Short mmCIF file of C-alpha atoms and ligand atoms in Angstrom, two decimals:
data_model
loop_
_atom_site.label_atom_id
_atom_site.label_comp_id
_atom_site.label_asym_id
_atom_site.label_seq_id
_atom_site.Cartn_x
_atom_site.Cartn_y
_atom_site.Cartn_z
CA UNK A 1 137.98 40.51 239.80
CA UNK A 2 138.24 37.54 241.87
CA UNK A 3 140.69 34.33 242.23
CA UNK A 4 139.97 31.19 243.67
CA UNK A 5 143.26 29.56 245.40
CA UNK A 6 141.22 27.46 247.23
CA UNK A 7 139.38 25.93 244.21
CA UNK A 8 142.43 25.63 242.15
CA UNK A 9 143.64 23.37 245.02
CA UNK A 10 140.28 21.42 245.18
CA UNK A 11 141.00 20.52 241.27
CA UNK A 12 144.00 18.45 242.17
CA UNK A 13 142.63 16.29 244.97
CA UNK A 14 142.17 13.75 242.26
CA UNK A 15 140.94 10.05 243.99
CA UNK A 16 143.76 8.58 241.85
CA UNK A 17 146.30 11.00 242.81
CA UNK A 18 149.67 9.87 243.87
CA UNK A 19 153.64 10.11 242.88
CA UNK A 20 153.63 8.25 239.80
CA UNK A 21 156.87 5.99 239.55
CA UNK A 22 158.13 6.43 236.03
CA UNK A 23 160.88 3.74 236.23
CA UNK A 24 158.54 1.47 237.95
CA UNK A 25 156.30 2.14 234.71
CA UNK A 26 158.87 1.19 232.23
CA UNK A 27 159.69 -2.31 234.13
CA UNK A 28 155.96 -2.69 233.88
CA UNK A 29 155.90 -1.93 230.21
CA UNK A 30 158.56 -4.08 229.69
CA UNK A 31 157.00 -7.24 232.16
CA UNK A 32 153.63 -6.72 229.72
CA UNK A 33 155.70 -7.09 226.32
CA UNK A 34 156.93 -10.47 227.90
CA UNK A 35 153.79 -11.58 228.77
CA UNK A 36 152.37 -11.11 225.35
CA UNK A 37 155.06 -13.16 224.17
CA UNK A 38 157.25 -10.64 223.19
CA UNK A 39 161.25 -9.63 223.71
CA UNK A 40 160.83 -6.53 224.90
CA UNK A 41 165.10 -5.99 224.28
CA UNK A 42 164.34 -6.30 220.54
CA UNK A 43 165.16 -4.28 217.89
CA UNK A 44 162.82 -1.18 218.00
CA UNK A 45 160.79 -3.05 221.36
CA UNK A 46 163.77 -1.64 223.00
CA UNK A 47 162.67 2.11 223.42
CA UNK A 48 158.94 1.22 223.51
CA UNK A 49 158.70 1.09 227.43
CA UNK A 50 159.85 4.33 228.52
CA UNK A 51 157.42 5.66 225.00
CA UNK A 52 154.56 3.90 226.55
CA UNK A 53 155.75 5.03 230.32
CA UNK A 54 155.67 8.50 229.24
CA UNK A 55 152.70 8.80 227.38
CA UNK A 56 150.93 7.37 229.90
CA UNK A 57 151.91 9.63 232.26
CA UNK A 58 151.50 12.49 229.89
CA UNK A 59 147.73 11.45 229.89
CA UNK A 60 147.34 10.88 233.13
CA UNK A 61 148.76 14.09 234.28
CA UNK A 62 146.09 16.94 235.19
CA UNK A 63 147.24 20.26 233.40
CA UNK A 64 146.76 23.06 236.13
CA UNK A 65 144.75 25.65 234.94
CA UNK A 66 143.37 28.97 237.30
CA UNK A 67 139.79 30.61 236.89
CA UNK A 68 140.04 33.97 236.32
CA UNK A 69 136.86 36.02 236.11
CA UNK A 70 136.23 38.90 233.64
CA UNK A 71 133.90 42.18 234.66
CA UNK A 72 130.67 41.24 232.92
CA UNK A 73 127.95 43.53 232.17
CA UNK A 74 125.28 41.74 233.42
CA UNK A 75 124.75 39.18 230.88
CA UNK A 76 122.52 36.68 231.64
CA UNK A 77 121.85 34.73 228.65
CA UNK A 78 123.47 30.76 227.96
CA UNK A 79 127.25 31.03 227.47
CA UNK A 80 128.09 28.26 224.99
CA UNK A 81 131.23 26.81 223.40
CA UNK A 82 130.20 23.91 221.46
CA UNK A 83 132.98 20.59 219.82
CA UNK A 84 135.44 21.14 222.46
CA UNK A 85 138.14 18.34 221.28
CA UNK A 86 139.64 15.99 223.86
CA UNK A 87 141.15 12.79 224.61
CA UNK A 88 141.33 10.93 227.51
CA UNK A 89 141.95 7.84 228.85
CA UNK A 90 139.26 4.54 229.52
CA UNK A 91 140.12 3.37 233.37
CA UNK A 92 138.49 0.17 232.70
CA UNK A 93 140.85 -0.90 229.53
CA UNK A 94 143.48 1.56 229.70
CA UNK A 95 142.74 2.64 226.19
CA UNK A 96 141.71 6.03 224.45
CA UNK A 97 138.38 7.47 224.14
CA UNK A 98 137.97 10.76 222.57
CA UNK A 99 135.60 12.99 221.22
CA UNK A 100 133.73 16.93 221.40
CA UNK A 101 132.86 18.53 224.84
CA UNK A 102 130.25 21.59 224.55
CA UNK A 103 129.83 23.20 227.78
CA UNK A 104 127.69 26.50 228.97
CA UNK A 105 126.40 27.93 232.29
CA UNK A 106 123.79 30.32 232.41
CA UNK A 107 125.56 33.30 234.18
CA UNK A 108 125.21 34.58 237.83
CA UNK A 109 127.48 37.20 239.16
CA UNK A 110 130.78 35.88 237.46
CA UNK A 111 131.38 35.29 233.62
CA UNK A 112 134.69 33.24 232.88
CA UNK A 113 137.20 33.80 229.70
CA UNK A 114 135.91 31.25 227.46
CA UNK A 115 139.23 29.26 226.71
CA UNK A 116 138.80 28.05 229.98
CA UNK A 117 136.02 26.74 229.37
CA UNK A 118 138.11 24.41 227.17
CA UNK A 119 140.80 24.21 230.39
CA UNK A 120 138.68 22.45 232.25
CA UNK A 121 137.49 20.01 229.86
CA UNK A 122 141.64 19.47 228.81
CA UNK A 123 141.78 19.44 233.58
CA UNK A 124 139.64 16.48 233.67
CA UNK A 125 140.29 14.51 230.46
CA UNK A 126 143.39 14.03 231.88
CA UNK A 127 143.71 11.13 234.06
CA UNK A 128 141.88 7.27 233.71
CA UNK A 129 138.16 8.64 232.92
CA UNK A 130 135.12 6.90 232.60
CA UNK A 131 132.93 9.69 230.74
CA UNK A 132 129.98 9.61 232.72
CA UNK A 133 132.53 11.08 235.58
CA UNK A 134 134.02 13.41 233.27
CA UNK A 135 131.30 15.02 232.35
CA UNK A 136 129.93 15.58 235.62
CA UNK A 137 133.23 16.72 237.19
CA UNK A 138 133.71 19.76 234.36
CA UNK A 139 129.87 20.47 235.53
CA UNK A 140 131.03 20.52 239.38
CA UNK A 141 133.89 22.51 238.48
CA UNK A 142 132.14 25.24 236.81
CA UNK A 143 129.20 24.94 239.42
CA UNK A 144 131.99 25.51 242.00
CA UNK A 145 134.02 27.83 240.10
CA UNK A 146 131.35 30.11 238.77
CA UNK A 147 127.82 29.96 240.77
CA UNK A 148 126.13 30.30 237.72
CA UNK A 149 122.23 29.99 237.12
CA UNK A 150 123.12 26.77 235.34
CA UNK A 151 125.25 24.50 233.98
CA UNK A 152 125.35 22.53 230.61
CA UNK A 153 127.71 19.88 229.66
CA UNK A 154 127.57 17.18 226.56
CA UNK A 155 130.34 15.06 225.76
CA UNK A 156 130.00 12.89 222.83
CA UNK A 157 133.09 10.43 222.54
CA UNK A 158 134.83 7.51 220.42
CA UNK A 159 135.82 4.86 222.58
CA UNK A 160 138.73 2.77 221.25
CA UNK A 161 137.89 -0.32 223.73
CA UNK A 162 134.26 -0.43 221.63
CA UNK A 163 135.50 0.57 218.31
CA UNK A 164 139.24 -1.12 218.56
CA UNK A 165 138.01 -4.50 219.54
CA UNK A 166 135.16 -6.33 221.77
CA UNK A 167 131.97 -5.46 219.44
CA UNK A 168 133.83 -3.07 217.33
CA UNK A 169 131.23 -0.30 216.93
CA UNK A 170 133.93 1.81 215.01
CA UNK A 171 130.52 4.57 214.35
CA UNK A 172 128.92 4.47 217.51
CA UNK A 173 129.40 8.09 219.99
CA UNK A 174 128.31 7.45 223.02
CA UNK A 175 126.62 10.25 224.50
CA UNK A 176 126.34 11.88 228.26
CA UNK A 177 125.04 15.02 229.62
CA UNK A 178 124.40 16.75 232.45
CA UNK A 179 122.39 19.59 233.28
CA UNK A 180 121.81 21.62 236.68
CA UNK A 181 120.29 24.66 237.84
CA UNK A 182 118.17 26.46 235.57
CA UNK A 183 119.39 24.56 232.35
CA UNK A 184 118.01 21.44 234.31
CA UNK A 185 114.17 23.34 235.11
CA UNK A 186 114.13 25.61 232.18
CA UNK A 187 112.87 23.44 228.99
CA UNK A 188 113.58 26.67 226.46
CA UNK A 189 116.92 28.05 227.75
CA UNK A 190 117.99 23.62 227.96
CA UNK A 191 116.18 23.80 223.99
CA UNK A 192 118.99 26.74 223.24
CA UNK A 193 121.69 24.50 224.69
CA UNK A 194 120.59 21.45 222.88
CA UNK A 195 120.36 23.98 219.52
CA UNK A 196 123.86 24.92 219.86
CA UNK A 197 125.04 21.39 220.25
CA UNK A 198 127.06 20.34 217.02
CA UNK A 199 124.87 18.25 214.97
ZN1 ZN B 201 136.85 1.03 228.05
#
């Protein structure tokens, strides 16, 4: 069995991270209302700041998670879990993109309970995303984590600022992926990944 303090540690040294200022929030909220022409002491307006302040912070807020490693016996084969559900949140409109995360390594030394596979994909959603970044950051984490042969990750999302409004592509799923290691140089074990990808 082994623990990694110091990697649990490296998961919170977030670029973005810093105390968040929940009243300061709720002014904010409240400034935005009146800027979009609205009294934000109105009727059921009146709550609506600290609802917004909170959920924001709720979505921004990284939930702490610690890799614990099971005895394996010596498997070596691709390590899949596939439609992973998340949500997180678009830094460039402040909005909510979500969608299915599948994510597999190809096993070295260390095999990992597979819920947390789904941890780290909750870990990173959390926070203002772009998903290119979050996919490759639940990658680096498991790289890190685990020192596996490989590592697999597709994310296939909804993003409200395309469906919501601007072109209003309320079907599209934008797709990103990244692949390292031997799921990057081995076309048939990356063909078994692909395979187990939702369809
Ligand atoms: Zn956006």
């Amino acid at each position: 069995m082994m623990s990694t303090p110091a990697h649990a540690t490296a998961l919170h040294a977030l670029p973005d991270e810093a105390p968040i200022d929940r009243d300061a929030a709720m002014v904010a909220v409240g400034d935005l209302l009146a800027a979009l022409g609205f009294d934000p002491d109105e009727g059921d307006l009146a709550e609506t700041p600290r609802r917004v302040a909170d959920a924001f912070i709720e979505m921004i807020t990284p939930e702490p998670f610690e890799m614990t490693f099971a005895n394996g016996d010596a498997y070596d084969e691709p390590v899949v879990v596939r439609g992973i559900p998340f949500v997180s949140l678009c830094r460039h409109h402040l909005l909510p993109f979500r969608g299915t995360a599948t994510v597999g390594y190809v096993p070295g030394d260390r095999l990992v309970g597979l819920s947390k596979l789904a941890r780290v994909v909750a870990h990173h959603a959390r926070g203002l995303q772009v998903q290119e970044a979050l996919t490759v950051q639940i990658a680096r984490t498991l790289e890190t984590a685990l020192e596996p042969r490989g590592v697999g990750v597709v994310v296939e999302a909804e993003h409200l600022c395309m469906s919501a409004r601007g072109v209003r592509t309320e079907t599209a799923l934008t797709m990103t992926t990244v692949f390292r290691g031997a799921l990057a140089t081995d076309p048939a074990l990356q063909a078994r990944f692909i395979g187990a990808r939702p369809v």
